[in-house]
mmCIF file of C-alpha atoms in Angstrom:
data_model
loop_
_atom_site.group_PDB
_atom_site.id
_atom_site.type_symbol
_atom_site.label_atom_id
_atom_site.label_comp_id
_atom_site.label_asym_id
_atom_site.label_seq_id
_atom_site.Cartn_x
_atom_site.Cartn_y
_atom_site.Cartn_z
ATOM 1 C CA MET A 1 62.944 123.247 156.111
ATOM 2 C CA VAL A 2 59.539 122.447 157.402
ATOM 3 C CA GLY A 3 59.115 118.389 156.541
ATOM 4 C CA GLY A 4 55.919 116.391 157.136
ATOM 5 C CA GLY A 5 53.914 116.715 160.541
ATOM 6 C CA GLY A 6 55.397 120.042 161.192
ATOM 7 C CA ASN A 7 58.671 118.638 162.530
ATOM 8 C CA ARG A 8 61.710 119.867 161.595
ATOM 9 C CA TYR A 9 65.089 119.489 161.207
ATOM 10 C CA LYS A 10 68.023 120.845 162.638
ATOM 11 C CA TYR A 11 71.447 121.205 160.951
ATOM 12 C CA ARG A 12 74.794 121.034 162.106
ATOM 13 C CA VAL A 13 77.422 124.417 160.916
ATOM 14 C CA VAL A 14 80.502 123.758 158.979
ATOM 15 C CA LEU A 15 82.834 126.187 158.384
ATOM 16 C CA VAL A 16 84.118 125.557 155.166
ATOM 17 C CA SER A 17 86.926 128.302 155.042
ATOM 18 C CA SER A 18 88.414 130.819 156.896
ATOM 19 C CA VAL A 19 87.366 134.165 155.204
ATOM 20 C CA SER A 20 85.699 136.330 157.003
ATOM 21 C CA LEU A 21 82.703 138.154 156.200
ATOM 22 C CA ASN A 22 83.183 141.637 157.170
ATOM 23 C CA VAL A 23 84.338 144.103 155.054
ATOM 24 C CA GLU A 24 88.213 143.707 154.449
ATOM 25 C CA VAL A 25 90.607 146.454 156.678
ATOM 26 C CA GLY A 26 92.069 147.762 153.213
ATOM 27 C CA ASP A 27 88.869 149.120 151.513
ATOM 28 C CA PHE A 28 88.860 152.523 150.013
ATOM 29 C CA GLY A 29 85.462 154.701 151.161
ATOM 30 C CA GLY A 30 87.061 157.652 149.810
ATOM 31 C CA TRP A 31 86.891 155.695 145.993
ATOM 32 C CA ASP A 32 82.600 156.496 145.610
ATOM 33 C CA ILE A 33 83.257 160.519 146.167
ATOM 34 C CA VAL A 34 86.609 160.189 142.602
ATOM 35 C CA VAL A 35 84.611 158.140 141.071
ATOM 36 C CA GLN A 36 81.266 160.710 141.570
ATOM 37 C CA ARG A 37 83.538 163.375 140.760
ATOM 38 C CA MET A 38 84.213 162.307 137.632
ATOM 39 C CA LYS A 39 80.969 161.368 136.509
ATOM 40 C CA GLU A 40 79.632 164.519 137.317
ATOM 41 C CA ALA A 41 82.122 165.923 135.466
ATOM 42 C CA SER A 42 81.483 163.597 132.677
ATOM 43 C CA LYS A 43 78.549 164.810 131.721
ATOM 44 C CA ILE A 44 78.627 168.060 132.383
ATOM 45 C CA THR A 45 81.931 167.996 129.334
ATOM 46 C CA GLY A 46 78.983 165.794 126.874
ATOM 47 C CA ASN A 47 76.283 168.443 128.280
ATOM 48 C CA TYR A 48 78.471 171.354 126.755
ATOM 49 C CA ILE A 49 79.655 169.691 123.601
ATOM 50 C CA ASP A 50 76.168 168.873 122.613
ATOM 51 C CA PHE A 51 75.167 171.250 123.373
ATOM 52 C CA LEU A 52 77.724 172.873 121.278
ATOM 53 C CA LYS A 53 77.050 170.332 118.110
ATOM 54 C CA GLN A 54 73.500 171.967 117.916
ATOM 55 C CA VAL A 55 73.007 173.236 115.156
ATOM 56 C CA ASP A 56 69.955 175.696 115.984
ATOM 57 C CA LEU A 57 72.466 178.804 116.476
ATOM 58 C CA LYS A 58 74.278 178.260 113.337
ATOM 59 C CA THR A 59 71.315 177.673 110.803
ATOM 60 C CA SER A 60 69.840 181.170 112.818
ATOM 61 C CA LEU A 61 72.388 182.758 111.415
ATOM 62 C CA GLN A 62 72.550 181.742 108.498
ATOM 63 C CA THR A 63 69.004 182.472 107.973
ATOM 64 C CA ALA A 64 70.096 185.781 108.939
ATOM 65 C CA ARG A 65 72.778 186.593 106.529
ATOM 66 C CA ASP A 66 70.188 184.921 103.609
ATOM 67 C CA ASN A 67 68.011 187.028 104.939
ATOM 68 C CA VAL A 68 70.814 191.001 104.870
ATOM 69 C CA GLU A 69 72.112 190.123 101.561
ATOM 70 C CA SER A 70 70.319 191.595 99.952
ATOM 71 C CA TRP A 71 70.024 194.655 101.677
ATOM 72 C CA GLY A 72 73.588 195.871 100.084
ATOM 73 C CA GLN A 73 77.606 195.592 100.752
ATOM 74 C CA ASP A 74 76.543 196.397 104.416
ATOM 75 C CA THR A 75 74.740 192.890 105.064
ATOM 76 C CA ILE A 76 77.035 191.506 103.296
ATOM 77 C CA ASP A 77 79.876 192.312 105.592
ATOM 78 C CA ALA A 78 77.809 191.535 108.460
ATOM 79 C CA ALA A 79 77.083 188.125 106.619
ATOM 80 C CA VAL A 80 81.567 188.063 106.439
ATOM 81 C CA ALA A 81 80.937 188.292 110.820
ATOM 82 C CA ILE A 82 78.466 185.945 111.174
ATOM 83 C CA ASN A 83 80.033 183.348 109.335
ATOM 84 C CA SER A 84 83.159 184.234 112.045
ATOM 85 C CA GLN A 85 81.526 183.368 114.656
ATOM 86 C CA VAL A 86 80.406 180.126 113.206
ATOM 87 C CA THR A 87 84.087 179.575 112.020
ATOM 88 C CA GLN A 88 84.926 179.883 116.020
ATOM 89 C CA LEU A 89 82.497 178.199 117.323
ATOM 90 C CA SER A 90 83.316 174.739 115.616
ATOM 91 C CA GLN A 91 86.650 174.992 116.167
ATOM 92 C CA TYR A 92 86.396 175.511 119.888
ATOM 93 C CA ILE A 93 83.581 172.240 119.460
ATOM 94 C CA THR A 94 86.707 170.009 118.376
ATOM 95 C CA GLU A 95 88.772 171.583 120.247
ATOM 96 C CA ALA A 96 86.948 170.464 123.462
ATOM 97 C CA LYS A 97 86.422 166.819 121.382
ATOM 98 C CA GLN A 98 90.281 166.454 122.193
ATOM 99 C CA THR A 99 90.449 167.413 125.203
ATOM 100 C CA TYR A 100 87.777 165.228 126.415
ATOM 101 C CA LYS A 101 88.970 162.206 124.398
ATOM 102 C CA HIS A 102 92.677 162.468 125.351
ATOM 103 C CA THR A 103 91.006 163.438 129.489
ATOM 104 C CA LYS A 104 89.009 160.320 129.709
ATOM 105 C CA GLU A 105 91.756 157.839 128.519
ATOM 106 C CA GLU A 106 94.327 158.936 131.080
ATOM 107 C CA ALA A 107 91.359 159.454 133.534
ATOM 108 C CA LYS A 108 89.962 155.747 132.791
ATOM 109 C CA GLN A 109 94.321 155.067 133.164
ATOM 110 C CA LYS A 110 94.036 156.448 136.469
ATOM 111 C CA GLN A 111 91.046 154.359 137.339
ATOM 112 C CA GLN A 112 92.789 151.397 136.823
ATOM 113 C CA GLN A 113 95.632 151.832 138.714
ATOM 114 C CA VAL A 114 94.034 152.638 142.175
ATOM 115 C CA ARG A 115 91.602 149.734 141.377
ATOM 116 C CA ASP A 116 94.944 146.927 140.827
ATOM 117 C CA GLY A 117 96.927 148.749 144.146
ATOM 118 C CA MET A 118 93.508 148.141 145.946
ATOM 119 C CA HIS A 119 93.625 144.870 145.062
ATOM 120 C CA ARG A 120 97.208 144.174 145.578
ATOM 121 C CA VAL A 121 96.556 145.383 149.335
ATOM 122 C CA ARG A 122 93.967 142.712 149.401
ATOM 123 C CA GLN A 123 96.196 140.005 148.134
ATOM 124 C CA THR A 124 98.623 140.681 150.889
ATOM 125 C CA GLN A 125 96.661 141.231 153.111
ATOM 126 C CA ARG A 126 94.832 138.151 152.885
ATOM 127 C CA ASP A 127 98.556 136.275 152.254
ATOM 128 C CA VAL A 128 99.729 137.232 155.765
ATOM 129 C CA GLN A 129 96.969 135.733 157.239
ATOM 130 C CA ASN A 130 97.528 132.834 155.890
ATOM 131 C CA LYS A 131 100.726 133.226 156.485
ATOM 132 C CA ILE A 132 100.639 133.992 160.381
ATOM 133 C CA GLY A 133 98.025 131.046 160.490
ATOM 134 C CA GLY A 134 101.329 127.981 159.159
ATOM 135 C CA LEU A 135 102.926 129.741 161.636
ATOM 136 C CA LYS A 136 100.595 128.810 164.740
ATOM 137 C CA ASP A 137 100.414 125.348 163.420
ATOM 138 C CA ALA A 138 104.558 124.919 163.342
ATOM 139 C CA ASP A 139 104.257 126.262 166.798
ATOM 140 C CA SER A 140 101.431 123.507 168.164
ATOM 141 C CA LEU A 141 103.050 120.730 166.558
ATOM 142 C CA ARG A 142 107.423 121.991 167.975
ATOM 143 C CA MET A 143 105.705 122.074 171.790
ATOM 144 C CA ILE A 144 103.749 118.908 170.422
ATOM 145 C CA MET A 145 106.718 117.310 169.707
ATOM 146 C CA ASP A 146 108.684 118.843 173.061
ATOM 147 C CA ALA A 147 105.583 117.315 175.476
ATOM 148 C CA LYS A 148 106.335 113.972 174.257
ATOM 149 C CA CYS A 149 108.297 112.022 176.355
ATOM 150 C CA ASN A 150 109.560 108.960 173.637
ATOM 151 C CA ALA A 151 109.882 112.067 171.504
ATOM 152 C CA LYS A 152 113.082 111.414 168.243
ATOM 153 C CA PRO A 153 115.897 114.514 168.246
ATOM 154 C CA ARG A 154 115.273 113.963 164.741
ATOM 155 C CA GLU A 155 111.876 114.928 164.702
ATOM 156 C CA LEU A 156 112.370 117.499 167.433
ATOM 157 C CA VAL A 157 114.484 119.067 164.663
ATOM 158 C CA LYS A 158 112.258 119.250 161.569
ATOM 159 C CA ALA A 159 109.627 120.688 163.456
ATOM 160 C CA ALA A 160 111.983 124.004 164.926
ATOM 161 C CA HIS A 161 113.267 123.873 160.596
ATOM 162 C CA VAL A 162 109.190 123.813 160.028
ATOM 163 C CA ARG A 163 108.678 126.245 162.342
ATOM 164 C CA GLU A 164 111.548 128.599 161.087
ATOM 165 C CA ARG A 165 110.314 128.295 157.386
ATOM 166 C CA ALA A 166 107.195 129.491 158.592
ATOM 167 C CA VAL A 167 108.386 132.564 160.298
ATOM 168 C CA GLU A 168 110.786 133.576 156.783
ATOM 169 C CA ALA A 169 107.299 133.318 155.512
ATOM 170 C CA THR A 170 105.683 135.297 157.929
ATOM 171 C CA LYS A 171 108.382 137.953 157.303
ATOM 172 C CA ASP A 172 108.646 137.595 153.168
ATOM 173 C CA ALA A 173 104.280 138.282 153.575
ATOM 174 C CA GLU A 174 104.354 141.082 155.790
ATOM 175 C CA THR A 175 106.601 142.743 153.547
ATOM 176 C CA GLN A 176 105.088 142.395 150.331
ATOM 177 C CA TYR A 177 102.072 143.489 152.735
ATOM 178 C CA HIS A 178 103.696 147.292 153.598
ATOM 179 C CA GLU A 179 104.755 147.396 149.806
ATOM 180 C CA ALA A 180 101.310 146.781 148.867
ATOM 181 C CA ILE A 181 100.233 149.472 151.660
ATOM 182 C CA ILE A 182 103.110 151.933 150.066
ATOM 183 C CA TYR A 183 101.787 151.463 146.452
ATOM 184 C CA HIS A 184 98.155 152.238 146.463
ATOM 185 C CA ASN A 185 98.965 154.990 148.761
ATOM 186 C CA GLU A 186 100.454 156.606 145.929
ATOM 187 C CA MET A 187 98.156 155.829 142.908
ATOM 188 C CA VAL A 188 95.686 156.984 145.189
ATOM 189 C CA ASN A 189 97.706 160.186 145.597
ATOM 190 C CA ALA A 190 98.087 160.041 141.953
ATOM 191 C CA TRP A 191 94.638 159.673 141.047
ATOM 192 C CA CYS A 192 93.666 162.993 143.569
ATOM 193 C CA THR A 193 96.424 165.205 141.873
ATOM 194 C CA TYR A 194 95.177 164.372 138.247
ATOM 195 C CA ALA A 195 91.495 164.138 139.829
ATOM 196 C CA ARG A 196 91.541 167.820 140.504
ATOM 197 C CA PRO A 197 93.003 169.689 137.489
ATOM 198 C CA THR A 198 91.518 167.752 135.745
ATOM 199 C CA LEU A 199 87.780 168.953 137.225
ATOM 200 C CA SER A 200 89.947 172.374 136.522
ATOM 201 C CA ILE A 201 90.333 172.156 132.699
ATOM 202 C CA PHE A 202 86.749 171.749 133.114
ATOM 203 C CA GLN A 203 85.690 174.285 134.411
ATOM 204 C CA ASP A 204 87.832 176.326 132.071
ATOM 205 C CA LYS A 205 86.610 174.938 129.576
ATOM 206 C CA GLU A 206 82.869 176.418 130.397
ATOM 207 C CA GLU A 207 83.347 179.690 131.166
ATOM 208 C CA ALA A 208 85.129 179.837 128.032
ATOM 209 C CA ARG A 209 81.862 177.701 127.026
ATOM 210 C CA VAL A 210 79.215 180.381 128.075
ATOM 211 C CA LYS A 211 81.939 183.541 127.189
ATOM 212 C CA MET A 212 81.844 182.477 123.230
ATOM 213 C CA LEU A 213 78.027 182.055 124.179
ATOM 214 C CA ARG A 214 77.796 185.856 125.049
ATOM 215 C CA GLU A 215 80.160 187.164 122.592
ATOM 216 C CA SER A 216 78.620 185.293 119.190
ATOM 217 C CA LEU A 217 75.577 186.059 120.884
ATOM 218 C CA TRP A 218 75.591 189.904 121.238
ATOM 219 C CA SER A 219 78.021 190.017 118.107
ATOM 220 C CA PHE A 220 74.835 188.927 116.150
ATOM 221 C CA ALA A 221 72.848 191.602 118.003
ATOM 222 C CA ASN A 222 75.286 194.336 116.711
ATOM 223 C CA ILE A 223 75.132 192.791 113.374
ATOM 224 C CA CYS A 224 71.252 193.285 113.380
ATOM 225 C CA SER A 225 71.569 196.814 114.658
ATOM 226 C CA LEU A 226 73.129 197.531 110.864
ATOM 227 C CA LEU A 227 70.004 196.638 108.990
ATOM 228 C CA ALA A 228 67.031 198.733 107.873
ATOM 229 C CA VAL A 229 64.854 200.602 109.814
ATOM 230 C CA ASN A 230 62.684 197.939 108.154
ATOM 231 C CA PHE A 231 64.125 195.426 109.191
ATOM 232 C CA ASP A 232 63.770 197.033 113.207
ATOM 233 C CA GLN A 233 60.536 194.276 114.781
ATOM 234 C CA HIS A 234 63.148 191.261 113.875
ATOM 235 C CA GLN A 235 66.053 193.498 116.079
ATOM 236 C CA GLU A 236 63.818 193.562 118.777
ATOM 237 C CA ASN A 237 62.429 190.230 119.277
ATOM 238 C CA ILE A 238 66.627 189.535 118.917
ATOM 239 C CA ARG A 239 67.641 191.906 121.974
ATOM 240 C CA SER A 240 64.358 190.436 124.411
ATOM 241 C CA ALA A 241 65.776 186.903 123.201
ATOM 242 C CA LEU A 242 68.740 188.093 124.543
ATOM 243 C CA LEU A 243 67.621 190.152 127.581
ATOM 244 C CA ARG A 244 66.740 186.605 128.423
ATOM 245 C CA VAL A 245 70.055 184.809 128.063
ATOM 246 C CA ASN A 246 71.214 185.398 132.018
ATOM 247 C CA VAL A 247 74.605 184.266 131.631
ATOM 248 C CA ALA A 248 77.035 184.940 134.910
ATOM 249 C CA LYS A 249 73.600 183.118 136.619
ATOM 250 C CA GLU A 250 74.348 179.661 134.873
ATOM 251 C CA LEU A 251 77.554 180.331 134.831
ATOM 252 C CA SER A 252 77.875 180.661 139.373
ATOM 253 C CA THR A 253 75.660 177.603 139.500
ATOM 254 C CA TRP A 254 77.448 175.877 137.282
ATOM 255 C CA VAL A 255 81.215 176.833 139.559
ATOM 256 C CA ALA A 256 78.672 175.977 142.969
ATOM 257 C CA ILE A 257 78.193 172.528 141.949
ATOM 258 C CA HIS A 258 81.005 170.945 140.768
ATOM 259 C CA ARG A 259 83.339 173.376 143.242
ATOM 260 C CA THR A 260 83.414 171.606 145.878
ATOM 261 C CA LEU A 261 85.387 171.726 149.643
ATOM 262 C CA GLN A 262 86.128 167.983 149.764
ATOM 263 C CA THR A 263 89.297 166.533 151.165
ATOM 264 C CA PRO A 264 91.440 163.678 149.345
ATOM 265 C CA PRO A 265 90.566 160.709 151.056
ATOM 266 C CA MET A 266 93.697 159.745 154.361
ATOM 267 C CA PRO A 267 96.108 157.298 153.165
ATOM 268 C CA LEU A 268 96.135 154.014 154.668
ATOM 269 C CA VAL A 269 97.970 153.257 157.182
ATOM 270 C CA TYR A 270 100.309 149.922 157.761
ATOM 271 C CA THR A 271 100.837 148.434 160.886
ATOM 272 C CA PRO A 272 102.387 145.255 161.594
ATOM 273 C CA THR A 273 99.923 142.183 161.891
ATOM 274 C CA SER A 274 100.948 141.131 165.999
ATOM 275 C CA TYR A 275 101.651 137.642 166.902
ATOM 276 C CA THR A 276 102.508 136.153 169.791
ATOM 277 C CA SER A 277 104.210 133.070 170.799
ATOM 278 C CA CYS A 278 102.642 129.941 172.249
ATOM 279 C CA ASN A 279 106.012 129.483 174.184
ATOM 280 C CA THR A 280 105.712 129.829 177.942
ATOM 281 C CA PRO A 281 107.833 128.327 179.890
ATOM 282 C CA SER A 282 105.913 128.717 182.956
ATOM 283 C CA LEU A 283 103.078 126.428 181.907
ATOM 284 C CA THR A 284 103.672 122.615 181.520
ATOM 285 C CA PRO A 285 103.110 120.662 177.990
ATOM 286 C CA SER A 286 100.272 119.950 178.598
ATOM 287 C CA THR A 287 98.769 123.017 179.204
ATOM 288 C CA SER A 288 100.955 124.534 177.210
ATOM 289 C CA VAL A 289 99.137 122.676 174.358
ATOM 290 C CA ARG A 290 95.574 123.201 175.645
ATOM 291 C CA SER A 291 95.484 126.208 175.758
ATOM 292 C CA THR A 292 97.074 126.987 171.597
ATOM 293 C CA LEU A 293 94.170 124.438 170.910
ATOM 294 C CA THR A 294 92.072 127.084 173.127
ATOM 295 C CA GLU A 295 93.680 130.397 171.383
ATOM 296 C CA VAL A 296 93.223 129.457 167.330
ATOM 297 C CA SER A 297 89.973 128.265 167.725
ATOM 298 C CA SER A 298 88.629 130.913 169.562
ATOM 299 C CA SER A 299 90.674 133.356 167.011
ATOM 300 C CA SER A 300 89.044 131.190 163.889
ATOM 301 C CA ASN A 301 85.387 132.125 165.612
ATOM 302 C CA SER A 302 85.973 135.544 166.291
ATOM 303 C CA SER A 303 86.810 136.009 162.289
ATOM 304 C CA ASP A 304 84.665 133.050 160.643
ATOM 305 C CA GLY A 305 81.683 133.935 162.723
ATOM 306 C CA SER A 306 81.510 138.028 162.061
ATOM 307 C CA SER A 307 77.956 139.339 160.427
ATOM 308 C CA PRO A 308 78.547 141.777 158.083
ATOM 309 C CA SER A 309 74.306 142.590 158.370
ATOM 310 C CA GLU A 310 71.895 142.834 161.398
ATOM 311 C CA SER A 311 69.714 140.082 159.141
ATOM 312 C CA GLU A 312 72.624 137.609 160.155
ATOM 313 C CA VAL A 313 73.816 135.712 162.676
ATOM 314 C CA SER A 314 77.376 134.944 164.799
ATOM 315 C CA LEU A 315 77.423 130.773 164.545
ATOM 316 C CA VAL A 316 80.777 129.029 164.903
ATOM 317 C CA GLU A 317 81.512 125.441 163.946
ATOM 318 C CA GLY A 318 80.144 122.256 165.114
ATOM 319 C CA GLN A 319 76.653 124.883 167.016
ATOM 320 C CA VAL A 320 73.559 122.877 166.158
ATOM 321 C CA ILE A 321 70.638 125.116 164.413
ATOM 322 C CA THR A 322 67.399 125.063 162.615
ATOM 323 C CA VAL A 323 66.640 125.966 159.736
ATOM 324 C CA MET A 324 63.976 127.228 159.353
ATOM 325 C CA ASP A 325 63.704 128.339 155.198
ATOM 326 C CA LYS A 326 65.643 126.152 152.474
ATOM 327 C CA SER A 327 64.203 128.177 149.473
ATOM 328 C CA ASN A 328 67.101 130.543 148.278
ATOM 329 C CA SER A 329 69.701 128.475 146.989
ATOM 330 C CA GLU A 330 72.767 131.422 148.962
ATOM 331 C CA TRP A 331 70.900 132.220 152.207
ATOM 332 C CA ASN A 332 69.047 129.933 154.877
ATOM 333 C CA LEU A 333 66.329 131.101 157.572
ATOM 334 C CA VAL A 334 67.856 129.866 160.606
ATOM 335 C CA ARG A 335 67.239 129.405 164.554
ATOM 336 C CA THR A 336 69.583 128.944 166.681
ATOM 337 C CA SER A 337 69.092 127.800 169.909
ATOM 338 C CA ASN A 338 68.611 130.631 171.968
ATOM 339 C CA GLY A 339 65.390 130.928 169.265
ATOM 340 C CA VAL A 340 67.622 133.978 167.401
ATOM 341 C CA LEU A 341 66.244 134.169 164.158
ATOM 342 C CA GLY A 342 68.678 135.237 161.004
ATOM 343 C CA PHE A 343 70.166 134.412 157.585
ATOM 344 C CA VAL A 344 73.204 132.079 156.795
ATOM 345 C CA PRO A 345 74.705 131.194 153.865
ATOM 346 C CA ALA A 346 73.810 127.504 152.234
ATOM 347 C CA LYS A 347 77.874 126.684 152.420
ATOM 348 C CA PHE A 348 78.580 127.065 156.093
ATOM 349 C CA ILE A 349 76.196 124.600 156.473
ATOM 350 C CA SER A 350 76.815 121.241 156.131
ATOM 351 C CA SER A 351 74.846 117.915 154.621
ATOM 352 C CA SER A 352 75.041 116.133 157.700
ATOM 353 C CA ARG A 353 71.166 116.051 159.751
ATOM 354 C CA THR A 354 69.683 115.355 162.758
ATOM 355 C CA TYR A 355 65.256 114.473 162.200
ATOM 356 C CA THR A 356 63.707 116.084 165.520
ATOM 357 C CA LYS A 357 60.440 116.621 165.773
#
């Protein structure tokens, strides 16, 4: 931040946690595709249900019935046929509502299972990383005790027990991580297996709607054909309106939009976390301890200092930076010693500062 007299404050970076800024390995890239396909299917289903709920067709049929009843028994028979079409449309609307409601509830349940599986994968993955860190600390403690000349046997035994417990905890975490991966893959496969036939069901419903609408319109035209010659002009108007209805084009367009060749997302593959023991007999105790600490520091820096985007800068613990702007409570604009500008989370910057001119 710019101070009085053109002075700047220099801050020292303190990485307060070991959470990496990178996108985690278990992210499901195909989830957006699945959600988008479900939204489109729900939207189309809602559209054709709303279309069927409209009273324009029913009102026009009832109006035609009232107008032709005066023409005798033939017009009464035409009204009965029109009522049959209206009843058929109403029944189809009710069935479509029930199907949509049941499918929507089941789809929500499948989606929640996929989310739970992904949350479980991420949680177990973080647990494995924590257990690996504990194992590294146990190895370092054991090597330090081995390097001490005056170390007591009791302390050596205690350090060995600590390492054994860390190894067991790491194995348990790896097992849970493996099981979480398997569970997540099963849920994704179940969702994909459910989503494909669901879209086919919606497509069948749409095809049935178009077919029923076409049959209703043509039935109405055939009924009107039985009317008297004085009704000829109205009959021609109806036929002209029916000729403008391109049912085949509407159906082919809907199928072309919603029938895709997208493949289901690839399942996650379980890979054990690699870990190399720091116990090397060829090294002296002092060099072994130094190399272990260096390895831990380098691995911590490589994970904590990673940046998720080009607008951020990679920093390491203890690096001195210059804060250019602190107006945002979450991100600060900083300049490194190499002159690189970028954003850093405010929580990673310690409150200790040095005042320079």
